[in-house]
Amino acid sequence: MKEQLQALEKEALEKVDDATSLKELQDVRVAYLGKKGPITEVLRGMGKLSKEERPVIGELANKVRGNIADAIDSKKASIEAAELEKQLEEETIDVTLPGRPVPTGGPHLLTSIVEEIEDLFIGMGFEVSEGPEVETDYYNFEALNLPKGHPARDMQDSFYITEEILMRTHTSPVQARTMNAMEDKRPVKMICPGKVYRRDTDDATHSHQFTQIEGLYVDKNVRMSDLKGVLDRFAKQMFGQEREIRLRPSFFPFTEPSVEMDISCKVCNGEGCSVCKQTGWIEILGAGMVHPRVLEMAGYDPKVYSGFAFGMGPERIAMLKYGVDDIRHFYTNDMRFLKQYHQA
Ligand SMILES: [Zn+2]
C-alpha cells in the first residue's frame, strides 16, 4: 500500500508538471484528490490493515495528498502569472494611436442666434424679459390696442384654449405685462425672446410655432431717430458693417407710426438678385413708435412718455445669415443640418 501511494504521488506530480493550462490542472486535482480519486480509494481500504500499519499509511496518505495539493497550487500560480504576462503582451496599448473622437452636443442654431441677438441688445442697455406662452386674450390683444372684433386680429390666426385663453401669437404681450408690472412707471428698456404660435400650414417659410424677439424702449423723449439708430446698429452688427438699412411705412395696431425695416442685400450689394427678388433690399423686422393707447392702458402717460417697439423672427435672421432655405430645418432635428452649426 505504501508503494501504491508513492507511485500515485509520482504519477500525479508528473501530470501537474505537464499541465499547461488551469483547466488541465483542475482535471489533475479532480482525478487525484477528488472523492472518487485513487488516494481516497486507498484510504478506504485502511480498515483491512493491522493496528500498527494504519497510522503509518494514514500519515503517508495525508503527506501525499498535501504534496500533490502544494504542487498544484504552485503550478497554478505560475500558469496564472504566465497567462497574465501573455495577456499584457497581447494587449499592449499603443499610445501613439490617434484617439477616437467623443461626439459632443452644442446649442441649436436657433438658440445660438437668439443668444447672439440678446447679447447685442444687452450691449445697448436692454434687459431680457420673459413671459408666459399661454396668454390671456387681454394681454395678447386688448392691451396692445386690438380690442375684440378688431379686423387686425385676423392677421394672426390663433390657437384658442378657451374664449379668453390662447397660445400667444407674438411676444408683444410681454411688453404690456412689463409696463403694467412697473408700479412706479419707470422707463422700460427690454427685449423678450420666446416661442409664439399661429394657425399656419407649415411650409418652407411658415411654421405653426416659431420664435420672436420683441424689443421695447419707453422713456421721456424717445424718438423715431432713436429707433433708427438702434436698428441700424443691430443690422450692422448682425449682418456686417457695410449693410444699409431703410424704413418703409407699414401698419401694426400697437405702433403709430409703424415701419418695416429692410437691409441692403448682402448677396448682390443692392444690385438686385433672386435672394432680394431684384429689389436690392431684404425685409428683416417690423417696428414703430408705441401707440399712445398702448402706453395709456399700461398706465404710462402718453403726454410724458413715448417709446418704440420692434419685433423680429430669429428664424428669418438665421435663414438670411446662414442661407438656410427652409424654416422646417429648425424643427425637424436632422443632425446633418444641425451639426453644420456646431462650434467646437
Ligand atoms: Zn440681392
mmCIF file of C-alpha atoms and ligand atoms in Angstrom:
data_model
loop_
_atom_site.group_PDB
_atom_site.id
_atom_site.type_symbol
_atom_site.label_atom_id
_atom_site.label_comp_id
_atom_site.label_asym_id
_atom_site.label_seq_id
_atom_site.Cartn_x
_atom_site.Cartn_y
_atom_site.Cartn_z
ATOM 1 C CA MET A 1 0.000 0.000 0.000
ATOM 2 C CA LYS A 2 2.913 2.228 0.723
ATOM 3 C CA GLU A 3 4.329 1.609 -2.747
ATOM 4 C CA GLN A 4 0.917 2.214 -4.252
ATOM 5 C CA LEU A 5 0.712 5.623 -2.604
ATOM 6 C CA GLN A 6 4.224 6.570 -3.635
ATOM 7 C CA ALA A 7 3.521 5.547 -7.224
ATOM 8 C CA LEU A 8 0.344 7.652 -7.206
ATOM 9 C CA GLU A 9 2.273 10.624 -5.864
ATOM 10 C CA LYS A 10 4.901 10.324 -8.564
ATOM 11 C CA GLU A 11 2.297 9.976 -11.275
ATOM 12 C CA ALA A 12 0.284 12.939 -10.021
ATOM 13 C CA LEU A 13 3.323 15.204 -9.665
ATOM 14 C CA GLU A 14 4.344 14.396 -13.234
ATOM 15 C CA LYS A 15 0.912 15.282 -14.501
ATOM 16 C CA VAL A 16 0.985 18.541 -12.537
ATOM 17 C CA ASP A 17 4.312 19.278 -14.125
ATOM 18 C CA ASP A 18 2.979 18.574 -17.606
ATOM 19 C CA ALA A 19 -0.152 20.675 -17.211
ATOM 20 C CA THR A 20 -0.068 23.793 -19.380
ATOM 21 C CA SER A 21 -3.426 25.348 -18.527
ATOM 22 C CA LEU A 22 -5.611 25.950 -15.497
ATOM 23 C CA LYS A 23 -8.151 23.601 -16.997
ATOM 24 C CA GLU A 24 -5.667 20.722 -17.190
ATOM 25 C CA LEU A 25 -4.546 21.461 -13.642
ATOM 26 C CA GLN A 26 -8.093 21.328 -12.399
ATOM 27 C CA ASP A 27 -8.523 17.950 -14.109
ATOM 28 C CA VAL A 28 -5.478 16.631 -12.239
ATOM 29 C CA ARG A 29 -6.871 17.899 -8.944
ATOM 30 C CA VAL A 30 -10.198 16.207 -9.505
ATOM 31 C CA ALA A 31 -8.565 12.981 -10.683
ATOM 32 C CA TYR A 32 -6.148 12.546 -7.748
ATOM 33 C CA LEU A 33 -7.621 14.459 -4.840
ATOM 34 C CA GLY A 34 -11.326 14.157 -5.599
ATOM 35 C CA LYS A 35 -13.735 11.998 -3.639
ATOM 36 C CA LYS A 36 -13.566 9.285 -6.286
ATOM 37 C CA GLY A 37 -9.813 9.571 -6.721
ATOM 38 C CA PRO A 38 -7.271 6.775 -6.092
ATOM 39 C CA ILE A 39 -5.975 8.186 -2.806
ATOM 40 C CA THR A 40 -9.438 8.254 -1.278
ATOM 41 C CA GLU A 41 -9.755 4.716 -2.535
ATOM 42 C CA VAL A 42 -6.574 3.710 -0.729
ATOM 43 C CA LEU A 43 -7.713 5.312 2.484
ATOM 44 C CA ARG A 44 -10.970 3.453 2.289
ATOM 45 C CA GLY A 45 -9.090 0.183 2.238
ATOM 46 C CA MET A 46 -7.283 1.010 5.506
ATOM 47 C CA GLY A 47 -9.817 -0.902 7.544
ATOM 48 C CA LYS A 48 -8.144 -4.084 6.387
ATOM 49 C CA LEU A 49 -4.752 -3.023 7.740
ATOM 50 C CA SER A 50 -3.248 -4.008 11.074
ATOM 51 C CA LYS A 51 -3.331 -1.601 14.003
ATOM 52 C CA GLU A 52 0.370 -0.839 13.591
ATOM 53 C CA GLU A 53 0.189 -0.172 9.866
ATOM 54 C CA ARG A 54 -2.850 2.100 9.979
ATOM 55 C CA PRO A 55 -1.256 5.301 11.403
ATOM 56 C CA VAL A 56 1.812 4.887 9.161
ATOM 57 C CA ILE A 57 -0.242 4.577 5.995
ATOM 58 C CA GLY A 58 -2.634 7.275 7.178
ATOM 59 C CA GLU A 59 0.205 9.691 7.709
ATOM 60 C CA LEU A 60 1.756 8.846 4.364
ATOM 61 C CA ALA A 61 -1.567 9.249 2.558
ATOM 62 C CA ASN A 62 -2.034 12.697 4.108
ATOM 63 C CA LYS A 63 1.512 13.652 3.186
ATOM 64 C CA VAL A 64 0.977 12.512 -0.413
ATOM 65 C CA ARG A 65 -2.250 14.495 -0.589
ATOM 66 C CA GLY A 66 -0.515 17.532 0.819
ATOM 67 C CA ASN A 67 2.376 17.275 -1.638
ATOM 68 C CA ILE A 68 0.072 16.944 -4.614
ATOM 69 C CA ALA A 69 -2.090 19.892 -3.433
ATOM 70 C CA ASP A 70 1.019 22.043 -2.889
ATOM 71 C CA ALA A 71 2.360 21.160 -6.316
ATOM 72 C CA ILE A 72 -0.982 22.029 -7.905
ATOM 73 C CA ASP A 73 -1.108 25.388 -6.079
ATOM 74 C CA SER A 74 2.379 26.418 -7.051
ATOM 75 C CA LYS A 75 1.828 25.324 -10.653
ATOM 76 C CA LYS A 76 -1.442 27.267 -10.683
ATOM 77 C CA ALA A 77 0.345 30.433 -9.601
ATOM 78 C CA SER A 78 2.960 30.036 -12.310
ATOM 79 C CA ILE A 79 0.352 29.353 -15.017
ATOM 80 C CA GLU A 80 -1.614 32.408 -13.934
ATOM 81 C CA ALA A 81 1.467 34.573 -13.995
ATOM 82 C CA ALA A 82 2.336 33.301 -17.474
ATOM 83 C CA GLU A 83 -1.190 33.958 -18.716
ATOM 84 C CA LEU A 84 -1.156 37.489 -17.332
ATOM 85 C CA GLU A 85 2.182 38.101 -18.979
ATOM 86 C CA LYS A 86 0.829 36.830 -22.276
ATOM 87 C CA GLN A 87 -2.306 38.963 -21.980
ATOM 88 C CA LEU A 88 -0.284 42.063 -21.180
ATOM 89 C CA GLU A 89 1.889 41.423 -24.166
ATOM 90 C CA GLU A 90 -1.072 40.950 -26.487
ATOM 91 C CA GLU A 91 -2.966 43.935 -25.175
ATOM 92 C CA THR A 92 -0.190 46.456 -25.165
ATOM 93 C CA ILE A 93 -1.614 49.945 -25.575
ATOM 94 C CA ASP A 94 -0.175 51.868 -28.457
ATOM 95 C CA VAL A 95 -0.126 55.394 -27.076
ATOM 96 C CA THR A 96 0.746 56.780 -30.490
ATOM 97 C CA LEU A 97 -2.631 55.733 -31.967
ATOM 98 C CA PRO A 98 -4.975 58.678 -32.559
ATOM 99 C CA GLY A 99 -7.882 58.734 -30.087
ATOM 100 C CA ARG A 100 -11.474 58.012 -31.026
ATOM 101 C CA PRO A 101 -13.452 61.266 -31.195
ATOM 102 C CA VAL A 102 -16.110 61.639 -28.499
ATOM 103 C CA PRO A 103 -19.118 63.411 -30.035
ATOM 104 C CA THR A 104 -20.281 66.409 -28.025
ATOM 105 C CA GLY A 105 -23.514 68.343 -28.268
ATOM 106 C CA GLY A 106 -23.836 72.049 -28.877
ATOM 107 C CA PRO A 107 -26.522 74.680 -28.816
ATOM 108 C CA HIS A 108 -29.175 74.544 -31.525
ATOM 109 C CA LEU A 109 -28.645 77.095 -34.304
ATOM 110 C CA LEU A 110 -31.775 78.923 -33.209
ATOM 111 C CA THR A 111 -30.593 79.073 -29.587
ATOM 112 C CA SER A 112 -27.248 80.488 -30.737
ATOM 113 C CA ILE A 113 -28.933 83.162 -32.857
ATOM 114 C CA VAL A 114 -31.270 84.163 -30.021
ATOM 115 C CA GLU A 115 -28.300 84.428 -27.650
ATOM 116 C CA GLU A 116 -26.352 86.441 -30.193
ATOM 117 C CA ILE A 117 -29.254 88.880 -30.608
ATOM 118 C CA GLU A 118 -29.721 89.060 -26.824
ATOM 119 C CA ASP A 119 -26.029 89.882 -26.311
ATOM 120 C CA LEU A 120 -26.225 92.574 -28.916
ATOM 121 C CA PHE A 121 -29.154 94.332 -27.274
ATOM 122 C CA ILE A 122 -27.796 93.822 -23.764
ATOM 123 C CA GLY A 123 -24.781 95.753 -25.080
ATOM 124 C CA MET A 124 -27.162 98.617 -25.875
ATOM 125 C CA GLY A 125 -28.624 98.641 -22.370
ATOM 126 C CA PHE A 126 -31.664 96.388 -22.857
ATOM 127 C CA GLU A 127 -32.756 93.856 -20.246
ATOM 128 C CA VAL A 128 -34.042 90.396 -21.167
ATOM 129 C CA SER A 129 -37.584 89.590 -20.010
ATOM 130 C CA GLU A 130 -39.769 86.555 -20.400
ATOM 131 C CA GLY A 131 -43.497 85.915 -20.301
ATOM 132 C CA PRO A 132 -45.983 83.049 -20.463
ATOM 133 C CA GLU A 133 -46.644 81.175 -23.708
ATOM 134 C CA VAL A 134 -50.231 80.523 -22.653
ATOM 135 C CA GLU A 135 -51.641 84.023 -22.568
ATOM 136 C CA THR A 136 -54.867 85.823 -21.869
ATOM 137 C CA ASP A 137 -56.799 87.481 -24.656
ATOM 138 C CA TYR A 138 -56.336 90.726 -22.751
ATOM 139 C CA TYR A 139 -52.534 90.785 -22.867
ATOM 140 C CA ASN A 140 -52.226 89.152 -26.270
ATOM 141 C CA PHE A 141 -54.654 91.528 -27.971
ATOM 142 C CA GLU A 142 -56.592 94.082 -25.964
ATOM 143 C CA ALA A 143 -53.699 95.682 -24.102
ATOM 144 C CA LEU A 144 -51.983 96.059 -27.470
ATOM 145 C CA ASN A 145 -54.788 98.116 -28.952
ATOM 146 C CA LEU A 146 -56.520 95.120 -30.540
ATOM 147 C CA PRO A 147 -59.995 95.093 -28.975
ATOM 148 C CA LYS A 148 -62.398 92.245 -29.707
ATOM 149 C CA GLY A 149 -63.700 92.418 -33.268
ATOM 150 C CA HIS A 150 -60.698 94.447 -34.466
ATOM 151 C CA PRO A 151 -60.056 93.461 -38.072
ATOM 152 C CA ALA A 152 -56.293 93.194 -37.469
ATOM 153 C CA ARG A 153 -56.883 90.196 -35.184
ATOM 154 C CA ASP A 154 -57.421 88.228 -38.383
ATOM 155 C CA MET A 155 -53.787 88.852 -39.291
ATOM 156 C CA GLN A 156 -52.861 86.409 -36.556
ATOM 157 C CA ASP A 157 -54.812 83.156 -36.659
ATOM 158 C CA SER A 158 -54.714 81.932 -33.102
ATOM 159 C CA PHE A 159 -54.891 78.699 -31.130
ATOM 160 C CA TYR A 160 -57.569 79.401 -28.542
ATOM 161 C CA ILE A 161 -57.770 77.197 -25.449
ATOM 162 C CA THR A 162 -60.874 78.869 -24.041
ATOM 163 C CA GLU A 163 -62.677 82.074 -25.056
ATOM 164 C CA GLU A 164 -60.203 84.109 -23.020
ATOM 165 C CA ILE A 165 -57.036 81.989 -23.069
ATOM 166 C CA LEU A 166 -54.839 81.294 -26.075
ATOM 167 C CA MET A 167 -51.324 80.366 -27.138
ATOM 168 C CA ARG A 168 -49.669 83.752 -27.556
ATOM 169 C CA THR A 169 -49.440 84.808 -31.199
ATOM 170 C CA HIS A 170 -46.500 87.133 -30.610
ATOM 171 C CA THR A 171 -44.126 88.153 -27.824
ATOM 172 C CA SER A 172 -45.708 91.632 -27.622
ATOM 173 C CA PRO A 173 -47.845 90.748 -24.558
ATOM 174 C CA VAL A 174 -44.608 90.730 -22.549
ATOM 175 C CA GLN A 175 -44.329 94.475 -23.318
ATOM 176 C CA ALA A 176 -47.747 95.096 -21.839
ATOM 177 C CA ARG A 177 -47.008 92.857 -18.855
ATOM 178 C CA THR A 178 -43.676 94.559 -18.158
ATOM 179 C CA MET A 179 -45.139 98.056 -18.359
ATOM 180 C CA ASN A 180 -48.150 97.060 -16.240
ATOM 181 C CA ALA A 181 -45.977 95.499 -13.563
ATOM 182 C CA MET A 182 -43.882 98.659 -13.273
ATOM 183 C CA GLU A 183 -45.595 100.301 -10.315
ATOM 184 C CA ASP A 184 -43.600 103.500 -10.295
ATOM 185 C CA LYS A 185 -43.821 103.730 -14.093
ATOM 186 C CA ARG A 186 -40.096 103.958 -14.617
ATOM 187 C CA PRO A 187 -38.558 103.911 -18.100
ATOM 188 C CA VAL A 188 -38.515 100.443 -19.674
ATOM 189 C CA LYS A 189 -35.797 99.067 -21.933
ATOM 190 C CA MET A 190 -36.205 95.388 -22.574
ATOM 191 C CA ILE A 191 -36.198 92.626 -25.130
ATOM 192 C CA CYS A 192 -38.223 89.463 -24.900
ATOM 193 C CA PRO A 193 -37.320 86.334 -26.833
ATOM 194 C CA GLY A 194 -39.725 83.408 -26.895
ATOM 195 C CA LYS A 195 -41.892 80.916 -28.746
ATOM 196 C CA VAL A 196 -45.120 82.030 -30.377
ATOM 197 C CA TYR A 197 -47.952 80.092 -32.050
ATOM 198 C CA ARG A 198 -50.156 80.685 -35.052
ATOM 199 C CA ARG A 199 -52.575 78.573 -37.035
ATOM 200 C CA ASP A 200 -50.415 78.324 -40.110
ATOM 201 C CA THR A 201 -49.843 75.473 -42.501
ATOM 202 C CA ASP A 202 -46.172 74.548 -42.270
ATOM 203 C CA ASP A 203 -44.165 75.143 -45.426
ATOM 204 C CA ALA A 204 -40.722 76.464 -46.343
ATOM 205 C CA THR A 205 -41.407 79.891 -44.805
ATOM 206 C CA HIS A 206 -44.230 79.209 -42.316
ATOM 207 C CA SER A 207 -44.350 77.254 -39.088
ATOM 208 C CA HIS A 208 -47.220 76.943 -36.610
ATOM 209 C CA GLN A 209 -44.686 77.514 -33.859
ATOM 210 C CA PHE A 210 -41.786 79.900 -34.266
ATOM 211 C CA THR A 211 -39.606 82.301 -32.320
ATOM 212 C CA GLN A 212 -39.872 86.044 -31.901
ATOM 213 C CA ILE A 213 -37.781 88.677 -30.243
ATOM 214 C CA GLU A 214 -39.623 91.728 -29.144
ATOM 215 C CA GLY A 215 -37.969 94.963 -28.087
ATOM 216 C CA LEU A 216 -39.400 97.900 -26.176
ATOM 217 C CA TYR A 217 -37.950 101.199 -25.057
ATOM 218 C CA VAL A 218 -40.172 103.628 -23.170
ATOM 219 C CA ASP A 219 -38.832 106.822 -21.672
ATOM 220 C CA LYS A 220 -39.257 110.560 -21.924
ATOM 221 C CA ASN A 221 -38.393 111.944 -25.358
ATOM 222 C CA VAL A 222 -37.861 108.672 -27.178
ATOM 223 C CA ARG A 223 -37.926 109.496 -30.882
ATOM 224 C CA MET A 224 -38.098 107.718 -34.200
ATOM 225 C CA SER A 225 -34.451 108.604 -34.745
ATOM 226 C CA ASP A 226 -33.583 106.590 -31.582
ATOM 227 C CA LEU A 227 -35.359 103.605 -33.092
ATOM 228 C CA LYS A 228 -33.497 104.030 -36.348
ATOM 229 C CA GLY A 229 -30.179 104.269 -34.542
ATOM 230 C CA VAL A 230 -30.768 101.092 -32.541
ATOM 231 C CA LEU A 231 -31.946 99.145 -35.589
ATOM 232 C CA ASP A 232 -29.042 100.354 -37.709
ATOM 233 C CA ARG A 233 -26.574 99.218 -35.077
ATOM 234 C CA PHE A 234 -28.324 95.861 -34.790
ATOM 235 C CA ALA A 235 -28.298 95.323 -38.576
ATOM 236 C CA LYS A 236 -24.627 96.202 -38.928
ATOM 237 C CA GLN A 237 -23.509 94.017 -36.023
ATOM 238 C CA MET A 238 -25.626 91.108 -37.176
ATOM 239 C CA PHE A 239 -25.061 91.226 -40.929
ATOM 240 C CA GLY A 240 -21.913 93.283 -41.410
ATOM 241 C CA GLN A 241 -20.780 96.895 -41.119
ATOM 242 C CA GLU A 242 -21.355 97.582 -44.807
ATOM 243 C CA ARG A 243 -25.121 96.891 -44.562
ATOM 244 C CA GLU A 244 -27.500 99.797 -45.053
ATOM 245 C CA ILE A 245 -30.998 99.937 -43.590
ATOM 246 C CA ARG A 246 -34.176 101.587 -44.766
ATOM 247 C CA LEU A 247 -37.531 102.042 -43.084
ATOM 248 C CA ARG A 248 -40.780 101.648 -45.035
ATOM 249 C CA PRO A 249 -44.191 102.716 -43.764
ATOM 250 C CA SER A 250 -46.288 99.820 -42.539
ATOM 251 C CA PHE A 251 -49.183 99.071 -40.210
ATOM 252 C CA PHE A 252 -49.337 97.431 -36.776
ATOM 253 C CA PRO A 253 -52.171 98.159 -34.351
ATOM 254 C CA PHE A 254 -49.800 98.660 -31.417
ATOM 255 C CA THR A 255 -47.462 101.194 -33.043
ATOM 256 C CA GLU A 256 -48.040 104.538 -34.714
ATOM 257 C CA PRO A 257 -46.326 105.268 -36.987
ATOM 258 C CA SER A 258 -45.304 101.745 -37.965
ATOM 259 C CA VAL A 259 -42.414 100.776 -40.173
ATOM 260 C CA GLU A 260 -40.767 97.776 -41.684
ATOM 261 C CA MET A 261 -37.011 97.636 -41.794
ATOM 262 C CA ASP A 262 -35.075 96.329 -44.765
ATOM 263 C CA ILE A 263 -31.342 95.784 -45.044
ATOM 264 C CA SER A 264 -29.386 96.081 -48.251
ATOM 265 C CA CYS A 265 -28.936 92.670 -49.858
ATOM 266 C CA LYS A 266 -25.702 91.013 -48.870
ATOM 267 C CA VAL A 267 -25.672 88.736 -51.885
ATOM 268 C CA CYS A 268 -25.815 91.411 -54.617
ATOM 269 C CA ASN A 269 -24.907 94.502 -52.571
ATOM 270 C CA GLY A 270 -28.081 96.237 -53.673
ATOM 271 C CA GLU A 271 -27.739 95.433 -57.382
ATOM 272 C CA GLY A 272 -30.731 93.072 -57.408
ATOM 273 C CA CYS A 273 -30.699 89.275 -57.335
ATOM 274 C CA SER A 274 -33.010 86.320 -56.712
ATOM 275 C CA VAL A 275 -32.496 86.442 -52.931
ATOM 276 C CA CYS A 276 -33.780 90.024 -52.709
ATOM 277 C CA LYS A 277 -36.285 89.495 -55.554
ATOM 278 C CA GLN A 278 -34.360 92.024 -57.658
ATOM 279 C CA THR A 279 -35.087 94.861 -55.225
ATOM 280 C CA GLY A 280 -31.668 95.099 -53.577
ATOM 281 C CA TRP A 281 -33.376 95.047 -50.160
ATOM 282 C CA ILE A 282 -34.403 92.324 -47.715
ATOM 283 C CA GLU A 283 -37.137 92.705 -45.127
ATOM 284 C CA ILE A 284 -35.899 91.988 -41.606
ATOM 285 C CA LEU A 285 -38.347 93.211 -38.996
ATOM 286 C CA GLY A 286 -41.331 95.342 -38.048
ATOM 287 C CA ALA A 287 -41.158 98.293 -35.666
ATOM 288 C CA GLY A 288 -42.720 101.596 -34.761
ATOM 289 C CA MET A 289 -43.445 104.168 -32.091
ATOM 290 C CA VAL A 290 -45.545 102.676 -29.275
ATOM 291 C CA HIS A 291 -49.199 103.604 -29.833
ATOM 292 C CA PRO A 292 -50.350 106.192 -27.226
ATOM 293 C CA ARG A 293 -53.285 103.923 -26.447
ATOM 294 C CA VAL A 294 -50.921 101.060 -25.510
ATOM 295 C CA LEU A 295 -48.946 103.357 -23.197
ATOM 296 C CA GLU A 296 -52.139 104.581 -21.628
ATOM 297 C CA MET A 297 -53.517 101.109 -20.992
ATOM 298 C CA ALA A 298 -50.265 100.191 -19.279
ATOM 299 C CA GLY A 299 -50.531 103.233 -17.020
ATOM 300 C CA TYR A 300 -47.942 105.438 -18.757
ATOM 301 C CA ASP A 301 -48.999 108.975 -19.593
ATOM 302 C CA PRO A 302 -48.518 109.322 -23.378
ATOM 303 C CA LYS A 303 -48.077 113.063 -22.945
ATOM 304 C CA VAL A 304 -44.996 112.451 -20.819
ATOM 305 C CA TYR A 305 -43.684 109.172 -22.133
ATOM 306 C CA SER A 306 -43.009 107.890 -25.605
ATOM 307 C CA GLY A 307 -41.347 104.756 -26.828
ATOM 308 C CA PHE A 308 -40.502 102.474 -29.671
ATOM 309 C CA ALA A 309 -41.023 98.759 -30.166
ATOM 310 C CA PHE A 310 -39.777 96.237 -32.672
ATOM 311 C CA GLY A 311 -40.262 92.569 -33.336
ATOM 312 C CA MET A 312 -38.232 90.140 -35.370
ATOM 313 C CA GLY A 313 -38.082 86.438 -36.181
ATOM 314 C CA PRO A 314 -34.791 84.778 -35.251
ATOM 315 C CA GLU A 315 -35.545 82.012 -37.771
ATOM 316 C CA ARG A 316 -35.633 84.591 -40.546
ATOM 317 C CA ILE A 317 -32.441 86.214 -39.264
ATOM 318 C CA ALA A 318 -30.706 82.814 -39.168
ATOM 319 C CA MET A 319 -32.027 81.913 -42.622
ATOM 320 C CA LEU A 320 -30.619 85.122 -44.086
ATOM 321 C CA LYS A 321 -27.366 84.972 -42.184
ATOM 322 C CA TYR A 322 -26.590 81.343 -42.985
ATOM 323 C CA GLY A 323 -28.510 80.837 -46.225
ATOM 324 C CA VAL A 324 -30.967 78.328 -44.753
ATOM 325 C CA ASP A 325 -33.721 77.829 -47.316
ATOM 326 C CA ASP A 326 -36.463 76.125 -45.264
ATOM 327 C CA ILE A 327 -37.778 77.127 -41.836
ATOM 328 C CA ARG A 328 -38.680 73.485 -41.125
ATOM 329 C CA HIS A 329 -34.972 72.671 -40.798
ATOM 330 C CA PHE A 330 -35.057 74.356 -37.389
ATOM 331 C CA TYR A 331 -37.687 71.982 -36.076
ATOM 332 C CA THR A 332 -37.101 68.601 -37.692
ATOM 333 C CA ASN A 333 -33.882 67.874 -35.779
ATOM 334 C CA ASP A 334 -31.940 66.439 -38.679
ATOM 335 C CA MET A 335 -28.438 66.056 -37.237
ATOM 336 C CA ARG A 336 -26.855 66.560 -40.667
ATOM 337 C CA PHE A 337 -28.315 70.062 -40.689
ATOM 338 C CA LEU A 338 -27.724 70.907 -37.038
ATOM 339 C CA LYS A 339 -24.121 69.656 -36.952
ATOM 340 C CA GLN A 340 -23.056 72.236 -39.525
ATOM 341 C CA TYR A 341 -23.615 74.973 -36.979
ATOM 342 C CA HIS A 342 -21.884 73.418 -34.004
ATOM 343 C CA GLN A 343 -18.961 75.393 -32.839
ATOM 344 C CA ALA A 344 -16.293 73.393 -31.077
HETATM 345 ZN ZN ZN B 1 -29.838 90.773 -53.791
#
